Short mmCIF file of C-alpha atoms and ligand atoms in Angstrom, two decimals:
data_model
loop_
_atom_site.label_atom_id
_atom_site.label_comp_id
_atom_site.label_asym_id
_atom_site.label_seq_id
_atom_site.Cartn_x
_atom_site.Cartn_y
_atom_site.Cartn_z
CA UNK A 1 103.52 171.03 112.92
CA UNK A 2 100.75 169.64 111.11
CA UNK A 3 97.36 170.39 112.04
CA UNK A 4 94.58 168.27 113.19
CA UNK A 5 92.80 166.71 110.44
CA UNK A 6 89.29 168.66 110.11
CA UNK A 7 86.14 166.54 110.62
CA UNK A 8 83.60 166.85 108.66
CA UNK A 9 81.15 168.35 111.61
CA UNK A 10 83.53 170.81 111.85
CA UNK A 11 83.08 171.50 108.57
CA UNK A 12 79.90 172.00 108.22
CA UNK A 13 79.79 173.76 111.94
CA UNK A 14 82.41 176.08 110.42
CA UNK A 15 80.66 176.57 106.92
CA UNK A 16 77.26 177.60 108.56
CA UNK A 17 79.72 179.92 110.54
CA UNK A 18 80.12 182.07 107.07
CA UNK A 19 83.99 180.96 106.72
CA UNK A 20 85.00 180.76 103.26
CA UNK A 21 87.65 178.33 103.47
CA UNK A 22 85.29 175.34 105.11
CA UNK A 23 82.57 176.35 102.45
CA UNK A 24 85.32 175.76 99.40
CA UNK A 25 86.42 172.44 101.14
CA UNK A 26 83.18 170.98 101.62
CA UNK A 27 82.73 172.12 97.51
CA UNK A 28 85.78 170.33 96.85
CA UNK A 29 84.71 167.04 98.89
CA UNK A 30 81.70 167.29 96.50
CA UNK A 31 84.32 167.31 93.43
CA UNK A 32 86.05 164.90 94.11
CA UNK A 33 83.52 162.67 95.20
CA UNK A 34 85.33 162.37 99.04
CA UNK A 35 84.20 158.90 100.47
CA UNK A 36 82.94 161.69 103.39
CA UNK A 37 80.40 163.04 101.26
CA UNK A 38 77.36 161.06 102.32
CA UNK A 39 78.08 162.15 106.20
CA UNK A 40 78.67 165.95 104.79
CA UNK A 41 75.31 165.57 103.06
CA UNK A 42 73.69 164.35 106.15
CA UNK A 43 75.23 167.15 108.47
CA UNK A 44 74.43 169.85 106.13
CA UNK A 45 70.50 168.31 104.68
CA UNK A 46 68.95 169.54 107.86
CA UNK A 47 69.83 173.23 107.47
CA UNK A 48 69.36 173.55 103.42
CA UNK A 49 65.82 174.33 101.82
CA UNK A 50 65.70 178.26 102.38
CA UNK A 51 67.87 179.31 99.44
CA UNK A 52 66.32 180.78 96.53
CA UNK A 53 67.94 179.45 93.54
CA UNK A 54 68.58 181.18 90.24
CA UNK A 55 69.58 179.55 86.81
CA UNK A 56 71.31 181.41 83.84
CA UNK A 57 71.68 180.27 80.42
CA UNK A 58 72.01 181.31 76.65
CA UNK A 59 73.78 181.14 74.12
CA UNK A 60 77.59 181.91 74.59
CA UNK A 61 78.77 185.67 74.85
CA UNK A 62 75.36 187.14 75.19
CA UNK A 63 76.28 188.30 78.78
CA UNK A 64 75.67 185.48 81.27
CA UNK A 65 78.96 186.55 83.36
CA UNK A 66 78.18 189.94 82.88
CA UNK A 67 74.57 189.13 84.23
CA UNK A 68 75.54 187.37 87.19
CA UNK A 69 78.13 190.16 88.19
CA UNK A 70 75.70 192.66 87.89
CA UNK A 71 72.90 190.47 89.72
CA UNK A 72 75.17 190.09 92.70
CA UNK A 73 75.87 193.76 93.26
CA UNK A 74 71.87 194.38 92.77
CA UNK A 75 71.55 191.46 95.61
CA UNK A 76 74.24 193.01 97.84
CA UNK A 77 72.34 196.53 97.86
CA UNK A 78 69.27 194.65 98.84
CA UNK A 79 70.84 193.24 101.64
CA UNK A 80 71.17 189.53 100.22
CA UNK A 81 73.88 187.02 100.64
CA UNK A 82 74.83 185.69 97.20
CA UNK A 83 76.51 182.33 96.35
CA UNK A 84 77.44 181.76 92.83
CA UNK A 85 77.78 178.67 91.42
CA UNK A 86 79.71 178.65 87.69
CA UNK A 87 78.76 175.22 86.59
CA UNK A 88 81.30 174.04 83.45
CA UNK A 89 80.37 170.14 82.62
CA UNK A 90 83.12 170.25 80.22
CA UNK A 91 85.75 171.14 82.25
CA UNK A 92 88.63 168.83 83.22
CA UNK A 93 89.05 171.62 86.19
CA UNK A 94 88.12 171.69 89.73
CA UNK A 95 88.14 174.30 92.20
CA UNK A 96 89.78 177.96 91.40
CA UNK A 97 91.31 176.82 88.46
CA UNK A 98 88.67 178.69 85.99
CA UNK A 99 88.03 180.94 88.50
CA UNK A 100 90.89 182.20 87.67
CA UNK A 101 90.09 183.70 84.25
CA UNK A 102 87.10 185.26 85.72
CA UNK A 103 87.94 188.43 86.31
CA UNK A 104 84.58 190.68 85.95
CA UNK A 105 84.08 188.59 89.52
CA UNK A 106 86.65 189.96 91.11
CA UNK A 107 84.87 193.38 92.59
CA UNK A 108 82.80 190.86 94.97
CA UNK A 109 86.02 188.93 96.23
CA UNK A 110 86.58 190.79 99.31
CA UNK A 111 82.33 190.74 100.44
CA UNK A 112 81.93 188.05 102.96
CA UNK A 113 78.35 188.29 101.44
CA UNK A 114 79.64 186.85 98.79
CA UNK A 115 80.87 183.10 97.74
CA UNK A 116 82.11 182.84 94.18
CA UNK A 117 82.83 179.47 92.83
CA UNK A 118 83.55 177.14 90.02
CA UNK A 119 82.32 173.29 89.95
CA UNK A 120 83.67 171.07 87.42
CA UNK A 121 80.82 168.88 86.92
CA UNK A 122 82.36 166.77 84.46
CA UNK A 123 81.75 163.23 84.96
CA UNK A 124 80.52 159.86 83.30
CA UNK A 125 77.30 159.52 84.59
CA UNK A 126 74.92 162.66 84.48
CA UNK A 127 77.87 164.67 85.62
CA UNK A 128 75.94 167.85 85.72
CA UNK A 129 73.05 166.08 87.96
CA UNK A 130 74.85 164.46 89.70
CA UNK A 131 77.61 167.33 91.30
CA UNK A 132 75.72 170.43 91.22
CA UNK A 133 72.67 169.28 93.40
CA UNK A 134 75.52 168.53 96.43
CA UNK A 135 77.12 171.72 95.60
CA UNK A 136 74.05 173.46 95.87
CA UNK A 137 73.38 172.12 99.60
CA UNK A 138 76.79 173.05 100.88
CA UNK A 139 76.29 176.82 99.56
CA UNK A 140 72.38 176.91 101.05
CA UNK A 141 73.10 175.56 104.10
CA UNK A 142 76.33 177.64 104.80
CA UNK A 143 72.96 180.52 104.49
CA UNK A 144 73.03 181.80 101.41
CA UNK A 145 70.23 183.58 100.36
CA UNK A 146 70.26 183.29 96.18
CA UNK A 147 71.66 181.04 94.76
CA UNK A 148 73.28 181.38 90.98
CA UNK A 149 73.80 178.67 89.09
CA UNK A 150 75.59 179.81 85.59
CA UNK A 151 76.52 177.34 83.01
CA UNK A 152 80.32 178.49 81.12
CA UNK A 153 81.18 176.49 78.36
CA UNK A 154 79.17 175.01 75.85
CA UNK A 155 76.67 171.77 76.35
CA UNK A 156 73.78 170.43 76.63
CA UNK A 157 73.25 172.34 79.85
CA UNK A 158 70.64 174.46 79.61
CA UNK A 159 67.60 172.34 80.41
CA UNK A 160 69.38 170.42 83.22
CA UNK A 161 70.06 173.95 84.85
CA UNK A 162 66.35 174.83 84.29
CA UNK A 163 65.55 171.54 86.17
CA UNK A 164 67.86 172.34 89.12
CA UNK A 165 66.69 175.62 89.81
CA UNK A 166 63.91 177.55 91.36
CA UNK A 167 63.69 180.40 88.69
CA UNK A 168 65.62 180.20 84.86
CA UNK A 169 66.36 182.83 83.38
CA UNK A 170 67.38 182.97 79.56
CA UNK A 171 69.45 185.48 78.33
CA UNK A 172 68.93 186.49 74.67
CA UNK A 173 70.59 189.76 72.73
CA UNK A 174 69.04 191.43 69.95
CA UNK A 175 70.70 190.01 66.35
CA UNK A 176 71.83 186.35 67.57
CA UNK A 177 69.08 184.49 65.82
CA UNK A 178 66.95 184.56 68.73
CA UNK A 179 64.30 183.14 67.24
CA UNK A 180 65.59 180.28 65.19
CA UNK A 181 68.16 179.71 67.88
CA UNK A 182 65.44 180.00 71.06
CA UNK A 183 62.87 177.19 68.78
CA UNK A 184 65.72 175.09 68.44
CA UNK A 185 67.19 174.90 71.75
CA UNK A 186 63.54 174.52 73.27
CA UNK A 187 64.41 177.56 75.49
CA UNK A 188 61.25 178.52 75.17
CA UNK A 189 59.68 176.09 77.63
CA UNK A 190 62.37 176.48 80.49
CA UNK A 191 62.51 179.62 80.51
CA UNK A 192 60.55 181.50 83.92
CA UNK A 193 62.41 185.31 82.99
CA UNK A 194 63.23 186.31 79.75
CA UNK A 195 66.37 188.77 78.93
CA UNK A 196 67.42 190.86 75.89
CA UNK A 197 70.43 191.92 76.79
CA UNK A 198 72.73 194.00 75.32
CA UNK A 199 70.04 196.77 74.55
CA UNK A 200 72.37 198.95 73.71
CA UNK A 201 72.47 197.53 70.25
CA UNK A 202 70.05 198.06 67.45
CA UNK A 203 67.33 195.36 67.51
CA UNK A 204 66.97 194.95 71.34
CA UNK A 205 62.80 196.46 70.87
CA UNK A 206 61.91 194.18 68.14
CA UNK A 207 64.09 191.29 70.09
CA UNK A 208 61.91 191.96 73.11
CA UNK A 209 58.41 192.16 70.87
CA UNK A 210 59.43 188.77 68.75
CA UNK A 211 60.26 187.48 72.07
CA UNK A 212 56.76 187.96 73.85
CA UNK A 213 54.85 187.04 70.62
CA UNK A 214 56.62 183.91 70.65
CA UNK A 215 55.97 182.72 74.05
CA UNK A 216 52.35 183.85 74.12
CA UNK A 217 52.27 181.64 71.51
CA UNK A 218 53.08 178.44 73.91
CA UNK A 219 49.89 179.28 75.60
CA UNK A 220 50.04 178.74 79.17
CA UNK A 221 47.05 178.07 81.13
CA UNK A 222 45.73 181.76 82.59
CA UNK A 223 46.73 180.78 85.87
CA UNK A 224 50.25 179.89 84.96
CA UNK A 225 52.83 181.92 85.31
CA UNK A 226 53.43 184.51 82.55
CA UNK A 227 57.54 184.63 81.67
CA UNK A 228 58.54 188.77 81.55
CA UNK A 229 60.38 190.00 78.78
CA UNK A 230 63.36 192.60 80.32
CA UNK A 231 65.50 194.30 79.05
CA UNK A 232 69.64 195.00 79.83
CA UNK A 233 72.53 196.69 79.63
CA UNK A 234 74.39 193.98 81.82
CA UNK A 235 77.99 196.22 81.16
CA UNK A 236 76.38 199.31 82.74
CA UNK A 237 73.63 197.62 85.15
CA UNK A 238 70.91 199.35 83.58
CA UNK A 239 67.59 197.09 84.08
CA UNK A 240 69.45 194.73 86.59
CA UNK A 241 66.90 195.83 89.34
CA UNK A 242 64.15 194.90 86.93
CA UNK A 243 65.75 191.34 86.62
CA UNK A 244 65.77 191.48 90.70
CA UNK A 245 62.00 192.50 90.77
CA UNK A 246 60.89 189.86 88.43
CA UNK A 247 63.13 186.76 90.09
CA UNK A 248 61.45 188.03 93.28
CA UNK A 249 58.09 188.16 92.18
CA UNK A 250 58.54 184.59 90.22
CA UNK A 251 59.53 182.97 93.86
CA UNK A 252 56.75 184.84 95.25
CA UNK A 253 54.41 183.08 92.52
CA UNK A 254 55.75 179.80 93.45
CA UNK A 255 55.31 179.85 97.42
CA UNK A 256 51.95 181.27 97.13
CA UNK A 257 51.52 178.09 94.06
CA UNK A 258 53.12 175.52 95.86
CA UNK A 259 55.40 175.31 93.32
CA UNK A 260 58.82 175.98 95.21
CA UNK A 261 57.82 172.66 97.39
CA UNK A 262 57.30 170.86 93.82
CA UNK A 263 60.75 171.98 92.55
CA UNK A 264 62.80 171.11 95.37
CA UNK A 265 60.85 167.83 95.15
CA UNK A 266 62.12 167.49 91.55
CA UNK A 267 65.44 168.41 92.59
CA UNK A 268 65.79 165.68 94.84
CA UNK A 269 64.01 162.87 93.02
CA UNK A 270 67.01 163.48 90.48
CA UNK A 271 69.49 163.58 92.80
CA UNK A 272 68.77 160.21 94.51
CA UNK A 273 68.73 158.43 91.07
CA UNK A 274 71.85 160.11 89.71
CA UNK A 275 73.19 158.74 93.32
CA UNK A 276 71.57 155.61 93.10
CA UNK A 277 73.05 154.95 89.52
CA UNK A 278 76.34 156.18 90.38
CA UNK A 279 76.46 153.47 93.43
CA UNK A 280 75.13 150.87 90.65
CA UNK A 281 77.99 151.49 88.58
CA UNK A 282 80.52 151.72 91.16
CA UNK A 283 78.91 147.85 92.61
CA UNK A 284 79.47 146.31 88.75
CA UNK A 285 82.62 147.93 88.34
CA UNK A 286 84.47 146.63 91.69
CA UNK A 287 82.95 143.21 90.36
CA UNK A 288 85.84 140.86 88.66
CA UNK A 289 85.77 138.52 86.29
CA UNK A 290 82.61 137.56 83.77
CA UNK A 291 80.52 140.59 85.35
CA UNK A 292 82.94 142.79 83.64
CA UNK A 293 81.04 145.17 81.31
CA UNK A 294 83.42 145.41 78.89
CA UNK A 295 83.01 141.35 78.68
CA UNK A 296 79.38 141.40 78.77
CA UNK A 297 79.34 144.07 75.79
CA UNK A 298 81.73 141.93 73.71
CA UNK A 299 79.77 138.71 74.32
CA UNK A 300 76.52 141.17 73.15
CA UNK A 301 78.29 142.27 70.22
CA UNK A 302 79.50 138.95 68.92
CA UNK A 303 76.06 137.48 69.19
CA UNK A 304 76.92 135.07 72.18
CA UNK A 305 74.39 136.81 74.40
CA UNK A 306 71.64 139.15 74.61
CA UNK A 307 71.45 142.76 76.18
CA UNK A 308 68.65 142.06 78.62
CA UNK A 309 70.48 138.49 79.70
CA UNK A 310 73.35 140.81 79.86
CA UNK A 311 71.99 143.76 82.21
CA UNK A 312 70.21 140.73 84.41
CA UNK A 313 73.64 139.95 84.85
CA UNK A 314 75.19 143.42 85.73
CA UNK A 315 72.48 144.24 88.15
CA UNK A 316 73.23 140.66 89.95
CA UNK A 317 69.75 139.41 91.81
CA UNK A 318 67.09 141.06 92.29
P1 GDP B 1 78.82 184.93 78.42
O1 GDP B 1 79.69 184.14 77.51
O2 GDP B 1 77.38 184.68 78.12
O3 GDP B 1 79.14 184.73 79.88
O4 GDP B 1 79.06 186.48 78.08
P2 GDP B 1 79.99 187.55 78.82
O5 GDP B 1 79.34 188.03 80.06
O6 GDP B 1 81.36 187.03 78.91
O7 GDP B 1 79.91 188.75 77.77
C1 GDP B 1 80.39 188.65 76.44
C2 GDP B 1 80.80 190.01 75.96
O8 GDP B 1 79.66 190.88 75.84
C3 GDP B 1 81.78 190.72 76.87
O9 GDP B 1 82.74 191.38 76.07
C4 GDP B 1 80.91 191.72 77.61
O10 GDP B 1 81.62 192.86 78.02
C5 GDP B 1 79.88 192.09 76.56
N1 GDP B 1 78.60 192.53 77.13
C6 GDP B 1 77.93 191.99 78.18
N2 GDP B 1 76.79 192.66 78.41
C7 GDP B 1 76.73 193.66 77.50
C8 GDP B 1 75.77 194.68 77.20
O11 GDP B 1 74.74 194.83 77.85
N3 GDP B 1 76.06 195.49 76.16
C9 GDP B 1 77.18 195.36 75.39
N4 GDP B 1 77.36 196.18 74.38
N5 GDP B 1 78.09 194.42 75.64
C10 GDP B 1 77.88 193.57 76.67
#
């Protein structure tokens, strides 16, 4: 007997319910960009906006999983109900696929508390800006409390996670070539709590005291806020509750600073033009004939037209 096919106020009824399954399916829709997605993002926009949410990034193998496993237990004993969001923009895979792998997760599968999942954000046009925002509203309006957003794989990630979320934090462990490596990336601007982790190892002091000098050096205004340096033992948990203490007292800074208002503003405002250039694309690419961009690019090239004629003619009238 096959079932009833689910609408997508049912959904979204059921999601806000706490159930699991509706939360992953409304995920997916977002995925694979489900021609129901606009009337899921209208059913769920009125109950988002409460969740606090949490970027991680560094450099690869310095303990982001580890982090965020750790961070979700901490959450849990505080009473909090964690979504996690592990954002891969390489990755050809949707849904549970690199979940799969993930197994330091697996202690937190059986929490209803608890919503663990993988977005592929790949995609042609600011994939990563594009996916994650929408994922993001199903997870905070289904009443999650924190949100995680964790970039696997390798990219250029880190600063688009810094402008999705409320707080960043930037992982760092002592003998990675923190400094060179933190300069280069410009980690040190996105960064709102700063982590050595991996203090177990030799180095983790003098990581923490290069570290501070550094981003003292960036001068902030007084009133700005101040990143922390903390340290970790992610394997073990030790200084987790420090990490808690200082995400808490960063979203504390920005209500009292306006500044959680500002960032969701942000967050939006990039949403609607990755959405608005994704619907331009989609227009000129459903066009046939001498609109074809492929056309216009080889008249461009050989000199038969001009770029700006060209785009006047992709865009159509104005
Ligand atoms: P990611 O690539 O940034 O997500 O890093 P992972 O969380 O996968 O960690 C990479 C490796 O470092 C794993 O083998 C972890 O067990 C190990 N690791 C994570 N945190 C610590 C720590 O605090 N101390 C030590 N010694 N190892 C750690």
């Amino acid at each position: 007997m096959s079932r009833p096919p689910e609408t997508v106020s049912d959904l979204v009824a059921r999601a806000r319910g706490g159930e699991p399954r509706a939360v992953a399916r409304l995920v997916s829709m977002v995925e694979d960009r489900s021609p129901q997605l606009p009337e899921a993002m209208a059913a769920l926009a009125p109950h988002a906006g409460r969740a606090h949410l949490v970027g991680i990034t560094g450099p690869p193998g310095v303990g982001k999983s580890t982090t965020t496993n750790a961070l979700v237990a901490e959450l849990r004993r505080t009473g909090r109900r964690v979504g996690v969001l592990a954002v891969d923009p390489s990755s050809p895979y949707s849904g549970g696929a690199l979940l799969g792998d993930r197994v330091r997760m697996q202690e937190h599968t059986t929490d209803p508390g608890v919503y663990i999942r993988s977005v592929a954000a790949r995609g042609h046009l600011g994939g990563l800006s594009w996916t994650t925002p929408q994922a993001i509203r199903v997870l905070d309006a289904a009443g999650f409390d924190v949100i995680i957003i964790e970039t696997v794989g390798v990219g250029q990630s880190e600063v688009e996670i810094a402008s999705l979320a409320d707080t960043t934090l930037v992982l760092m462990a002592p003998g990675m070539g923190d400094g060179i490596q933190a300069a280069k990336a410009g980690i040190l601007e996105i960064g709102d709590v700063y982590v050595v982790n991996k203090a177990d190892r030799e180095g983790a002091q003098q990581a923490r005291r290069e570290l501070r000098s550094m981003i003292a050096m960036a001068e902030r205004p007084e009133d700005d806020w101040q990143p922390p340096v903390v340290l970790t033992v992610a394997s073990t948990g030790e200084g987790i509750d420090g990490v808690v203490d200082e995400i808490e007292r960063h979203r504390l800074w920005l209500e009292e600073t306006g500044g959680i208002s500002a960032s969701r503003t942000r967050r939006a405002r990039d949403e609607i033009e990755a959405i608005a250039v994704a619907e331009l694309r989609a227009r000129w690419e459903s066009m046939s004939g001498h609109t074809d961009l492929d056309a216009l690019a080889a008249a461009v090239a050989a000199g038969e037209s001009d770029p700006y004629a060209a785009a006047a003619t992709l865009l159509g009238p104005a």
